[in-house]
Amino acid sequence: MSEEKEPLNFLEQIIEEDIKKGMDPQRLRFRFPPEPNGYLHIGHTKAIGISFGLGEKYNAPVNLRFDDTNPAKEEQEYVDAIKKDIAWLGYTWENELYSSNYFQQLYDWAVLMIKNGKAYIDSQTSEEMREQKGTPTQVGSNSPYRNRTVDENLDLFTRMKVGEFDEGTHVLRAKIDMEDPNMLMRDPLMYRILKKSHHRTGNDWCIYPMYDWTHGESDYIEQISHSLCSLEFKPHRKLYNWFRDEVYTYAKEDYPAIPNQTEFARLNLSYTIMSKRKLLQLVEEGVVNGWDDPRMPTISGLRRRGYTPEAIRKFIKTVGVAKRENVIDVSLLEFCVREDLNKKANRVMAVMNPVKLVITNYPKGKEEFFEAGNNPEDKNSGNHQVPFSSELFIEREDFKEEASGKFFRLTLGSEVRLKNGYIIKGESVVKDGDGTTSEIRCTYDLDSLSGSGTEASTRKVKGTLHWVSIKHAIKAEVRVYDRLFNDEAPDSHKDKTFMDFVNPNSLKVTEAFLEPSLASAKPGDSFQFQRLGYFNVDNDSTPEYLVFNKTVGLRDSWAKKKPIQNNQKQRNPQQEKQRPPIEAIKQLGKKYTNLPAEKQARVRATIQELAKDVKYEDLEPLFGTAAKKAGTRIATMITLGVLLANGLENTQEVLDFINTASEDKNELLVEEAKALLQ
RNA sequence: UGGCCCAUGGUGUAACUGGCAACACGUCUGUUUUUGGUAUAGAAGAGUCUAGGUUCGAGCCCUAGUGGGCCAACCA
């Protein structure tokens, strides 16, 4: 048994180390803590995959905990949607929990903190408190209420709880350190007064706990071992630990285990946005038709679009986990669906942009039925029947009167196979008034029927077309989607918002003609429309009129060749230019000696160009470059040459540098140095 | 003016406790094919941001620089 050792990601490494250090693997426990204020999106899928994936790997329980501490934003609708999405992805949670379950416990602990002098009531306005808080680069100052007595604090807190005060008049704050470089430690809020009804606790509470206080202690109560979250929570860790360590002193008998937070980089997808707030805006402003619009990166949108849980899980597995910011190319997601659907989806024929094809030597009125394989990837998938007649639709793009040899489709005088049917030959065209082709006339080869076993049936022809018999075809709506945004990173621009990049053509609705076997398709069913892509039946479908969504197209190496490609690299030159020129020069220099002569000349010119903006002070430190780093010294020398030419005076340091270099064993360096000596 | 995090082919992730950079997607070829799909064979593409240091040896360790990200909601 050769156990392929899959490399562990950094989270797994941490867990393995904890186990090695003596932690009981039975104590492993994870959680996924969404706030029910929006729908889950593909980004959450990563967090879900990580925590639930770890649960599966280590056979440990994973709680689904709704972080519902803000009654103003949270709703039952979102709770239901989130549960549905996670279940659909194929994960099972150990317990369905709510932070609001712990409101009483949290309150009791807060009282203990007050009694221990670790928390106090502040009665200033939020503006006043914000000013005292300082800035990231400036320390804060203490609140005038910071030294209230325990009794006074207790009294006020109790009255806050029973609703004696208005919103915004008092808050409970932890007493930590207003000068801590980490702003979260500057006496963070623990409770605020909110006279709102909560989706679970109704009107029981007038005060609600804040995230930091609630989240960490919920982990603690649930005895979570590893609390995983995204990078932006890194600064919260210090506070997480502070609260945790304080509460531990009150509760270690009941809750002996201490959770630890670890952060990972969240998922970003090119051409999409990943903020619940912004997605909500798209919904509310009607840019899309709801959270489950197939253009949305939400799980419900992807599901409706025809993505499968398997594809999404594969995707998440493939992108991996680390701590650096990343942007994943949508093409990877698309690859994952295609890979999955290729194995599962039955092949059928549909014509989206039809043109009439008449087979002139096929008996008018005759019909036959061809056998069509359901899925060549799956031998057990069986066949279905497709009706044929003398009048068909084919795709308009599949015909050209004449074309180069690289065009593998129908032209006048050339032969082509009708998928699962006969070989036909283009004979003539009929055009309407404005010159567009209204009908193509062709002849067929009777002996060439697919699968008939005749010699003619195995003839090789240039290409194969999909088609549909006009008489038998059923009509259906097909919704074709393009990316929702035209920009790779729609929400990363200074002077524009993501709304400025909304693609006005992200949805195209057309009517297509389908082979009749599709009449019995049910919402959710996925098919491959031969040569076109993967499509699934939308919930808007009725038995009388089907509606399809295009999930994703087939890989198309023909389409790629047609347009003159100019979406080449376009690396962000902006970023390159922002680097100080001396940095760019150093980097170029490092590789200089390995370059072929031709490239060297180009790099040399680049260095000279960059050198124009280099100051002597920036260059001088490089004179001390180690002898073995010839490349860097050459680059330094080239740069120096430019500075000298522009009037730099020859100092002793400059002369020493040049002289030493002129005696080096690297010829290129010597050459550059000697050039400067003359 | 502060603190914390990050830096490996175009993208993402690897490289076990230092030992001549691998995998996937993407790109490009060839073969097969009744889907210009799939499959299959192969290629190009980074010498690991820069400099200094430790070491026989560094992508991995140390220091500094550079670049990027995060941190001032009674949001989570």
mmCIF file of N, CA, C and O (backbone and C1' of nucleotides) in Angstrom, chain A residues 69 136 168 183 189 192 211 233 236 319 321 324-325 327 347 377 406 408 419-420 450 528 531 555 557-558 560 586 590-591 626 629 632, chain B residues 1-8 11-14 25 27 34-38 47-52 66 68-69 72-76:
data_model
loop_
_atom_site.group_PDB
_atom_site.id
_atom_site.type_symbol
_atom_site.label_atom_id
_atom_site.label_comp_id
_atom_site.label_asym_id
_atom_site.label_seq_id
_atom_site.Cartn_x
_atom_site.Cartn_y
_atom_site.Cartn_z
ATOM 1 N N THR A 69 -25.757 38.588 16.244
ATOM 2 C CA THR A 69 -25.743 39.550 17.349
ATOM 3 C C THR A 69 -26.231 40.923 16.938
ATOM 4 O O THR A 69 -26.188 41.842 17.729
ATOM 5 N N PRO A 136 -4.576 54.622 14.010
ATOM 6 C CA PRO A 136 -3.566 53.561 13.983
ATOM 7 C C PRO A 136 -2.169 54.065 14.323
ATOM 8 O O PRO A 136 -1.354 53.309 14.848
ATOM 9 N N GLY A 168 -27.801 54.291 22.325
ATOM 10 C CA GLY A 168 -26.711 55.242 22.140
ATOM 11 C C GLY A 168 -26.311 55.998 23.391
ATOM 12 O O GLY A 168 -25.377 56.786 23.365
ATOM 13 N N MET A 183 -5.545 48.775 17.776
ATOM 14 C CA MET A 183 -6.695 49.601 18.138
ATOM 15 C C MET A 183 -7.842 48.814 18.752
ATOM 16 O O MET A 183 -8.665 49.374 19.467
ATOM 17 N N LEU A 189 -15.805 47.956 22.736
ATOM 18 C CA LEU A 189 -17.197 47.831 23.171
ATOM 19 C C LEU A 189 -17.572 46.363 23.315
ATOM 20 O O LEU A 189 -17.204 45.533 22.487
ATOM 21 N N ARG A 192 -23.980 47.146 23.335
ATOM 22 C CA ARG A 192 -24.648 48.401 23.014
ATOM 23 C C ARG A 192 -26.143 48.188 23.200
ATOM 24 O O ARG A 192 -26.633 47.065 23.185
ATOM 25 N N TYR A 211 -19.369 41.736 18.256
ATOM 26 C CA TYR A 211 -18.713 40.596 17.637
ATOM 27 C C TYR A 211 -17.586 39.986 18.470
ATOM 28 O O TYR A 211 -17.574 38.783 18.725
ATOM 29 N N PHE A 233 -9.226 39.277 10.109
ATOM 30 C CA PHE A 233 -9.475 39.161 11.539
ATOM 31 C C PHE A 233 -8.191 38.981 12.350
ATOM 32 O O PHE A 233 -8.225 38.831 13.557
ATOM 33 N N HIS A 236 -7.811 40.943 15.382
ATOM 34 C CA HIS A 236 -8.767 40.623 16.436
ATOM 35 C C HIS A 236 -8.245 39.536 17.372
ATOM 36 O O HIS A 236 -8.777 39.311 18.431
ATOM 37 N N VAL A 319 -7.867 25.205 -5.348
ATOM 38 C CA VAL A 319 -7.275 26.510 -5.073
ATOM 39 C C VAL A 319 -6.386 26.498 -3.825
ATOM 40 O O VAL A 319 -5.504 27.341 -3.693
ATOM 41 N N VAL A 321 -5.160 26.537 0.301
ATOM 42 C CA VAL A 321 -5.239 27.562 1.359
ATOM 43 C C VAL A 321 -3.848 28.055 1.696
ATOM 44 O O VAL A 321 -2.935 27.259 1.869
ATOM 45 N N ARG A 324 -1.494 34.240 1.691
ATOM 46 C CA ARG A 324 -1.293 35.433 0.866
ATOM 47 C C ARG A 324 -2.517 35.751 0.027
ATOM 48 O O ARG A 324 -3.257 34.875 -0.393
ATOM 49 N N GLU A 325 -2.692 37.014 -0.203
ATOM 50 C CA GLU A 325 -3.816 37.492 -0.997
ATOM 51 C C GLU A 325 -3.757 36.833 -2.363
ATOM 52 O O GLU A 325 -2.686 36.650 -2.929
ATOM 53 N N VAL A 327 -6.008 36.038 -6.274
ATOM 54 C CA VAL A 327 -7.148 36.198 -7.165
ATOM 55 C C VAL A 327 -7.173 34.986 -8.080
ATOM 56 O O VAL A 327 -6.247 34.769 -8.851
ATOM 57 N N ARG A 347 -25.716 13.890 -23.768
ATOM 58 C CA ARG A 347 -25.560 14.738 -24.958
ATOM 59 C C ARG A 347 -26.858 14.783 -25.725
ATOM 60 O O ARG A 347 -27.474 13.739 -25.981
ATOM 61 N N GLU A 377 -18.762 9.259 -22.537
ATOM 62 C CA GLU A 377 -17.861 9.069 -21.401
ATOM 63 C C GLU A 377 -18.370 7.965 -20.483
ATOM 64 O O GLU A 377 -17.668 7.567 -19.559
ATOM 65 N N LYS A 406 -9.332 25.563 -43.395
ATOM 66 C CA LYS A 406 -9.352 25.457 -41.941
ATOM 67 C C LYS A 406 -10.770 25.464 -41.379
ATOM 68 O O LYS A 406 -10.964 25.270 -40.187
ATOM 69 N N PHE A 408 -13.916 23.681 -40.847
ATOM 70 C CA PHE A 408 -14.303 22.263 -40.872
ATOM 71 C C PHE A 408 -15.805 22.060 -40.995
ATOM 72 O O PHE A 408 -16.327 21.042 -40.578
ATOM 73 N N LYS A 419 -24.445 14.803 -37.262
ATOM 74 C CA LYS A 419 -24.193 13.953 -36.097
ATOM 75 C C LYS A 419 -25.244 12.850 -35.991
ATOM 76 O O LYS A 419 -26.448 13.117 -36.061
ATOM 77 N N ASN A 420 -24.778 11.654 -35.838
ATOM 78 C CA ASN A 420 -25.640 10.474 -35.720
ATOM 79 C C ASN A 420 -26.444 10.180 -36.980
ATOM 80 O O ASN A 420 -27.341 9.330 -36.968
ATOM 81 N N SER A 450 -24.886 6.835 -40.107
ATOM 82 C CA SER A 450 -24.062 6.541 -38.946
ATOM 83 C C SER A 450 -24.419 5.193 -38.338
ATOM 84 O O SER A 450 -25.588 4.882 -38.131
ATOM 85 N N GLN A 528 -25.558 18.277 -22.092
ATOM 86 C CA GLN A 528 -24.627 18.937 -22.989
ATOM 87 C C GLN A 528 -25.335 19.110 -24.317
ATOM 88 O O GLN A 528 -25.745 18.131 -24.939
ATOM 89 N N ARG A 531 -21.723 20.281 -29.045
ATOM 90 C CA ARG A 531 -20.875 21.317 -29.632
ATOM 91 C C ARG A 531 -21.116 22.717 -29.087
ATOM 92 O O ARG A 531 -20.423 23.673 -29.452
ATOM 93 N N ARG A 555 -14.966 23.922 -24.085
ATOM 94 C CA ARG A 555 -13.690 24.520 -24.462
ATOM 95 C C ARG A 555 -13.717 24.651 -25.966
ATOM 96 O O ARG A 555 -14.158 23.743 -26.666
ATOM 97 N N SER A 557 -11.313 25.604 -29.012
ATOM 98 C CA SER A 557 -10.026 26.049 -29.553
ATOM 99 C C SER A 557 -10.185 26.692 -30.930
ATOM 100 O O SER A 557 -9.262 27.302 -31.435
ATOM 101 N N TRP A 558 -11.358 26.544 -31.528
ATOM 102 C CA TRP A 558 -11.629 27.201 -32.799
ATOM 103 C C TRP A 558 -11.958 28.666 -32.554
ATOM 104 O O TRP A 558 -11.406 29.558 -33.180
ATOM 105 N N LYS A 560 -11.100 30.496 -30.234
ATOM 106 C CA LYS A 560 -9.942 31.252 -29.777
ATOM 107 C C LYS A 560 -9.076 31.732 -30.918
ATOM 108 O O LYS A 560 -8.390 32.735 -30.813
ATOM 109 N N LYS A 586 18.030 46.651 -9.805
ATOM 110 C CA LYS A 586 18.659 45.570 -9.044
ATOM 111 C C LYS A 586 18.143 44.214 -9.510
ATOM 112 O O LYS A 586 18.890 43.255 -9.674
ATOM 113 N N LYS A 590 20.335 41.215 -11.324
ATOM 114 C CA LYS A 590 20.566 39.915 -10.723
ATOM 115 C C LYS A 590 20.630 38.803 -11.770
ATOM 116 O O LYS A 590 21.393 37.860 -11.658
ATOM 117 N N LYS A 591 19.788 38.956 -12.792
ATOM 118 C CA LYS A 591 19.710 37.898 -13.798
ATOM 119 C C LYS A 591 20.612 38.165 -14.997
ATOM 120 O O LYS A 591 20.718 37.341 -15.893
ATOM 121 N N ALA A 626 28.507 42.264 -2.926
ATOM 122 C CA ALA A 626 29.481 41.185 -2.847
ATOM 123 C C ALA A 626 30.082 40.885 -4.210
ATOM 124 O O ALA A 626 29.399 40.959 -5.229
ATOM 125 N N LYS A 629 28.421 38.609 -6.814
ATOM 126 C CA LYS A 629 27.199 39.039 -7.492
ATOM 127 C C LYS A 629 27.532 39.959 -8.653
ATOM 128 O O LYS A 629 27.312 41.179 -8.607
ATOM 129 N N THR A 632 24.568 42.148 -10.370
ATOM 130 C CA THR A 632 24.171 43.371 -9.695
ATOM 131 C C THR A 632 25.233 44.455 -9.895
ATOM 132 O O THR A 632 24.918 45.630 -10.082
ATOM 133 P P U B 1 6.597 58.752 8.229
ATOM 134 O "O5'" U B 1 7.052 58.293 9.678
ATOM 135 C "C5'" U B 1 7.512 59.169 10.713
ATOM 136 C "C4'" U B 1 6.795 58.838 11.990
ATOM 137 C "C3'" U B 1 6.084 57.472 11.995
ATOM 138 O "O3'" U B 1 6.973 56.455 12.407
ATOM 139 C "C1'" U B 1 4.617 59.155 12.826
ATOM 140 P P G B 2 6.738 54.970 11.979
ATOM 141 O "O5'" G B 2 5.613 54.522 13.006
ATOM 142 C "C5'" G B 2 5.907 54.466 14.403
ATOM 143 C "C4'" G B 2 4.827 53.691 15.106
ATOM 144 C "C3'" G B 2 4.762 52.216 14.740
ATOM 145 O "O3'" G B 2 5.697 51.460 15.474
ATOM 146 C "C1'" G B 2 2.599 53.136 14.650
ATOM 147 P P G B 3 6.268 50.093 14.846
ATOM 148 O "O5'" G B 3 5.031 49.097 15.006
ATOM 149 C "C5'" G B 3 4.575 48.739 16.313
ATOM 150 C "C4'" G B 3 3.320 47.928 16.201
ATOM 151 C "C3'" G B 3 3.416 46.708 15.295
ATOM 152 O "O3'" G B 3 4.025 45.621 15.957
ATOM 153 C "C1'" G B 3 1.434 47.892 14.792
ATOM 154 P P C B 4 4.902 44.587 15.093
ATOM 155 O "O5'" C B 4 3.780 43.730 14.366
ATOM 156 C "C5'" C B 4 2.872 42.946 15.131
ATOM 157 C "C4'" C B 4 1.756 42.457 14.249
ATOM 158 C "C3'" C B 4 2.177 41.688 13.013
ATOM 159 O "O3'" C B 4 2.491 40.339 13.306
ATOM 160 C "C1'" C B 4 0.552 43.277 12.407
ATOM 161 P P C B 5 3.555 39.567 12.360
ATOM 162 O "O5'" C B 5 2.720 39.295 11.040
ATOM 163 C "C5'" C B 5 1.569 38.458 11.079
ATOM 164 C "C4'" C B 5 0.896 38.455 9.741
ATOM 165 C "C3'" C B 5 1.770 38.072 8.558
ATOM 166 O "O3'" C B 5 1.914 36.673 8.456
ATOM 167 C "C1'" C B 5 0.520 39.995 8.003
ATOM 168 P P C B 6 3.240 36.076 7.764
ATOM 169 O "O5'" C B 6 3.031 36.453 6.230
ATOM 170 C "C5'" C B 6 2.029 35.809 5.464
ATOM 171 C "C4'" C B 6 1.932 36.458 4.103
ATOM 172 C "C3'" C B 6 3.176 36.367 3.239
ATOM 173 O "O3'" C B 6 3.262 35.118 2.601
ATOM 174 C "C1'" C B 6 2.307 38.562 3.146
ATOM 175 P P A B 7 4.712 34.596 2.080
ATOM 176 O "O5'" A B 7 4.981 35.493 0.770
ATOM 177 C "C5'" A B 7 4.042 35.430 -0.329
ATOM 178 C "C4'" A B 7 4.589 36.264 -1.467
ATOM 179 C "C3'" A B 7 5.940 35.745 -1.966
ATOM 180 O "O3'" A B 7 6.023 35.388 -3.320
ATOM 181 C "C1'" A B 7 6.091 38.029 -1.185
ATOM 182 P P U B 8 4.958 35.180 -4.380
ATOM 183 O "O5'" U B 8 5.807 34.225 -5.313
ATOM 184 C "C5'" U B 8 7.189 34.512 -5.500
ATOM 185 C "C4'" U B 8 7.867 33.276 -6.010
ATOM 186 C "C3'" U B 8 7.133 32.565 -7.140
ATOM 187 O "O3'" U B 8 7.423 33.171 -8.386
ATOM 188 C "C1'" U B 8 7.819 30.996 -5.532
ATOM 189 P P U B 11 0.931 36.104 -12.043
ATOM 190 O "O5'" U B 11 -0.346 35.167 -11.882
ATOM 191 C "C5'" U B 11 -1.649 35.720 -11.975
ATOM 192 C "C4'" U B 11 -2.667 34.654 -11.637
ATOM 193 C "C3'" U B 11 -2.423 33.910 -10.338
ATOM 194 O "O3'" U B 11 -2.892 34.641 -9.215
ATOM 195 C "C1'" U B 11 -2.899 32.352 -12.034
ATOM 196 P P G B 12 -2.089 34.552 -7.849
ATOM 197 O "O5'" G B 12 -2.422 33.087 -7.329
ATOM 198 C "C5'" G B 12 -3.721 32.803 -6.842
ATOM 199 C "C4'" G B 12 -3.896 31.322 -6.662
ATOM 200 C "C3'" G B 12 -2.936 30.631 -5.707
ATOM 201 O "O3'" G B 12 -3.275 30.865 -4.351
ATOM 202 C "C1'" G B 12 -3.207 29.315 -7.637
ATOM 203 P P U B 13 -2.142 30.797 -3.241
ATOM 204 O "O5'" U B 13 -1.713 29.265 -3.221
ATOM 205 C "C5'" U B 13 -2.513 28.311 -2.531
ATOM 206 C "C4'" U B 13 -2.054 26.923 -2.890
ATOM 207 C "C3'" U B 13 -0.752 26.456 -2.239
ATOM 208 O "O3'" U B 13 -0.972 25.999 -0.915
ATOM 209 C "C1'" U B 13 -0.751 25.878 -4.532
ATOM 210 P P A B 14 0.260 25.937 0.059
ATOM 211 O "O5'" A B 14 0.975 24.565 -0.323
ATOM 212 C "C5'" A B 14 2.165 24.555 -1.034
ATOM 213 C "C4'" A B 14 2.496 23.152 -1.429
ATOM 214 C "C3'" A B 14 3.871 22.707 -0.929
ATOM 215 O "O3'" A B 14 3.764 22.031 0.293
ATOM 216 C "C1'" A B 14 3.759 22.485 -3.279
ATOM 217 P P C B 25 -4.835 20.544 -15.537
ATOM 218 O "O5'" C B 25 -5.324 22.058 -15.520
ATOM 219 C "C5'" C B 25 -6.628 22.391 -15.043
ATOM 220 C "C4'" C B 25 -6.780 23.885 -14.936
ATOM 221 C "C3'" C B 25 -6.524 24.664 -16.230
ATOM 222 O "O3'" C B 25 -7.661 24.668 -17.067
ATOM 223 C "C1'" C B 25 -5.378 25.704 -14.454
ATOM 224 P P U B 27 -6.173 28.203 -22.837
ATOM 225 O "O5'" U B 27 -4.686 28.583 -23.266
ATOM 226 C "C5'" U B 27 -4.310 29.943 -23.387
ATOM 227 C "C4'" U B 27 -2.859 30.033 -23.791
ATOM 228 C "C3'" U B 27 -2.454 29.149 -24.956
ATOM 229 O "O3'" U B 27 -2.804 29.732 -26.197
ATOM 230 C "C1'" U B 27 -0.852 28.945 -23.234
ATOM 231 P P U B 34 -14.460 8.962 -36.113
ATOM 232 O "O5'" U B 34 -15.787 9.808 -36.301
ATOM 233 C "C5'" U B 34 -15.697 11.202 -36.559
ATOM 234 C "C4'" U B 34 -16.970 11.850 -36.098
ATOM 235 C "C3'" U B 34 -17.317 11.528 -34.657
ATOM 236 O "O3'" U B 34 -17.683 12.720 -34.018
ATOM 237 C "C1'" U B 34 -19.149 11.073 -36.093
ATOM 238 P P U B 35 -16.633 13.359 -33.009
ATOM 239 O "O5'" U B 35 -17.456 14.617 -32.478
ATOM 240 C "C5'" U B 35 -18.284 15.342 -33.385
ATOM 241 C "C4'" U B 35 -18.586 16.672 -32.768
ATOM 242 C "C3'" U B 35 -17.340 17.446 -32.347
ATOM 243 O "O3'" U B 35 -17.536 18.818 -32.651
ATOM 244 C "C1'" U B 35 -18.732 17.085 -30.470
ATOM 245 P P G B 36 -16.624 19.546 -33.689
ATOM 246 O "O5'" G B 36 -15.331 20.045 -32.893
ATOM 247 C "C5'" G B 36 -14.247 19.207 -32.591
ATOM 248 C "C4'" G B 36 -13.010 20.070 -32.453
ATOM 249 C "C3'" G B 36 -13.131 21.115 -31.348
ATOM 250 O "O3'" G B 36 -11.866 21.303 -30.721
ATOM 251 C "C1'" G B 36 -12.874 22.175 -33.453
ATOM 252 P P G B 37 -11.399 20.348 -29.544
ATOM 253 O "O5'" G B 37 -12.646 20.052 -28.588
ATOM 254 C "C5'" G B 37 -13.178 21.071 -27.765
ATOM 255 C "C4'" G B 37 -14.159 20.463 -26.796
ATOM 256 C "C3'" G B 37 -13.575 19.437 -25.829
ATOM 257 O "O3'" G B 37 -12.995 20.055 -24.702
ATOM 258 C "C1'" G B 37 -15.511 18.546 -26.812
ATOM 259 P P U B 38 -11.697 19.405 -24.051
ATOM 260 O "O5'" U B 38 -12.123 17.892 -23.779
ATOM 261 C "C5'" U B 38 -12.973 17.566 -22.683
ATOM 262 C "C4'" U B 38 -13.191 16.077 -22.653
ATOM 263 C "C3'" U B 38 -11.925 15.254 -22.467
ATOM 264 O "O3'" U B 38 -11.536 15.185 -21.119
ATOM 265 C "C1'" U B 38 -13.203 14.337 -24.227
ATOM 266 P P G B 47 13.414 34.230 -13.451
ATOM 267 O "O5'" G B 47 14.074 32.973 -12.733
ATOM 268 C "C5'" G B 47 15.060 33.185 -11.821
ATOM 269 C "C4'" G B 47 14.929 32.174 -10.708
ATOM 270 C "C3'" G B 47 16.115 32.229 -9.735
ATOM 271 O "O3'" G B 47 15.618 32.021 -8.429
ATOM 272 C "C1'" G B 47 15.938 30.085 -10.710
ATOM 273 P P U B 48 16.059 33.341 -7.455
ATOM 274 O "O5'" U B 48 14.685 33.579 -6.711
ATOM 275 C "C5'" U B 48 13.580 34.217 -7.405
ATOM 276 C "C4'" U B 48 12.300 33.693 -6.795
ATOM 277 C "C3'" U B 48 12.237 33.952 -5.289
ATOM 278 O "O3'" U B 48 11.023 34.655 -5.044
ATOM 279 C "C1'" U B 48 11.874 31.632 -5.773
ATOM 280 P P C B 49 10.876 35.704 -3.971
ATOM 281 O "O5'" C B 49 11.443 37.000 -4.698
ATOM 282 C "C5'" C B 49 10.936 37.409 -5.955
ATOM 283 C "C4'" C B 49 11.257 38.861 -6.141
ATOM 284 C "C3'" C B 49 12.658 39.238 -5.672
ATOM 285 O "O3'" C B 49 13.626 39.021 -6.674
ATOM 286 C "C1'" C B 49 11.070 40.735 -4.752
ATOM 287 P P U B 50 15.114 38.623 -6.247
ATOM 288 O "O5'" U B 50 15.688 39.987 -5.687
ATOM 289 C "C5'" U B 50 15.864 41.100 -6.549
ATOM 290 C "C4'" U B 50 16.474 42.235 -5.777
ATOM 291 C "C3'" U B 50 17.701 41.862 -4.946
ATOM 292 O "O3'" U B 50 18.874 41.851 -5.739
ATOM 293 C "C1'" U B 50 16.228 43.123 -3.622
ATOM 294 P P A B 51 20.050 40.881 -5.316
ATOM 295 O "O5'" A B 51 20.658 41.626 -4.041
ATOM 296 C "C5'" A B 51 21.313 42.872 -4.203
ATOM 297 C "C4'" A B 51 21.639 43.451 -2.860
ATOM 298 C "C3'" A B 51 22.469 42.554 -1.945
ATOM 299 O "O3'" A B 51 23.842 42.610 -2.265
ATOM 300 C "C1'" A B 51 20.680 43.465 -0.729
ATOM 301 P P G B 52 24.773 41.359 -1.917
ATOM 302 O "O5'" G B 52 24.831 41.403 -0.326
ATOM 303 C "C5'" G B 52 25.613 42.404 0.324
ATOM 304 C "C4'" G B 52 25.356 42.365 1.795
ATOM 305 C "C3'" G B 52 25.707 41.051 2.500
ATOM 306 O "O3'" G B 52 27.096 40.921 2.743
ATOM 307 C "C1'" G B 52 23.604 41.773 3.240
ATOM 308 P P U B 66 12.158 51.201 2.081
ATOM 309 O "O5'" U B 66 11.752 50.351 0.796
ATOM 310 C "C5'" U B 66 12.316 50.659 -0.476
ATOM 311 C "C4'" U B 66 11.808 49.690 -1.504
ATOM 312 C "C3'" U B 66 10.292 49.549 -1.556
ATOM 313 O "O3'" U B 66 9.689 50.587 -2.314
ATOM 314 C "C1'" U B 66 11.260 47.406 -1.562
ATOM 315 P P G B 68 2.890 49.460 -3.306
ATOM 316 O "O5'" G B 68 2.054 48.185 -2.829
ATOM 317 C "C5'" G B 68 1.387 47.381 -3.794
ATOM 318 C "C4'" G B 68 0.829 46.148 -3.139
ATOM 319 C "C3'" G B 68 -0.147 46.375 -2.004
ATOM 320 O "O3'" G B 68 -1.435 46.734 -2.444
ATOM 321 C "C1'" G B 68 1.366 44.671 -1.407
ATOM 322 P P G B 69 -2.368 47.613 -1.503
ATOM 323 O "O5'" G B 69 -2.807 46.574 -0.383
ATOM 324 C "C5'" G B 69 -3.601 45.450 -0.749
ATOM 325 C "C4'" G B 69 -3.770 44.553 0.459
ATOM 326 C "C3'" G B 69 -4.397 45.192 1.671
ATOM 327 O "O3'" G B 69 -5.805 45.265 1.568
ATOM 328 C "C1'" G B 69 -2.519 43.930 2.337
ATOM 329 P P A B 72 -10.693 49.761 11.277
ATOM 330 O "O5'" A B 72 -10.531 51.077 12.157
ATOM 331 C "C5'" A B 72 -10.734 50.991 13.562
ATOM 332 C "C4'" A B 72 -10.831 52.387 14.102
ATOM 333 C "C3'" A B 72 -11.759 53.321 13.327
ATOM 334 O "O3'" A B 72 -13.083 53.172 13.781
ATOM 335 C "C1'" A B 72 -9.689 54.385 13.705
ATOM 336 P P A B 73 -14.288 53.660 12.867
ATOM 337 O "O5'" A B 73 -15.397 53.639 14.004
ATOM 338 C "C5'" A B 73 -15.854 52.454 14.559
ATOM 339 C "C4'" A B 73 -17.302 52.247 14.119
ATOM 340 C "C3'" A B 73 -17.937 51.111 14.886
ATOM 341 O "O3'" A B 73 -18.972 51.673 15.683
ATOM 342 C "C1'" A B 73 -18.311 50.933 12.523
ATOM 343 P P C B 74 -18.464 52.444 17.025
ATOM 344 O "O5'" C B 74 -19.524 51.771 17.958
ATOM 345 C "C5'" C B 74 -19.598 50.366 18.025
ATOM 346 C "C4'" C B 74 -21.020 49.956 18.303
ATOM 347 C "C3'" C B 74 -21.961 50.323 17.174
ATOM 348 O "O3'" C B 74 -22.867 49.242 17.009
ATOM 349 C "C1'" C B 74 -22.652 51.338 19.199
ATOM 350 P P C B 75 -23.270 48.809 15.565
ATOM 351 O "O5'" C B 75 -21.917 48.378 14.831
ATOM 352 C "C5'" C B 75 -21.434 47.088 14.974
ATOM 353 C "C4'" C B 75 -21.865 46.266 13.777
ATOM 354 C "C3'" C B 75 -21.432 44.819 13.795
ATOM 355 O "O3'" C B 75 -22.349 44.052 14.544
ATOM 356 C "C1'" C B 75 -20.968 45.775 11.678
ATOM 357 P P A B 76 -21.789 42.938 15.500
ATOM 358 O "O5'" A B 76 -21.336 41.801 14.491
ATOM 359 C "C5'" A B 76 -22.272 41.144 13.653
ATOM 360 C "C4'" A B 76 -21.509 40.366 12.607
ATOM 361 C "C3'" A B 76 -20.466 39.401 13.164
ATOM 362 O "O3'" A B 76 -21.043 38.157 13.492
ATOM 363 C "C1'" A B 76 -19.481 40.733 11.483
#
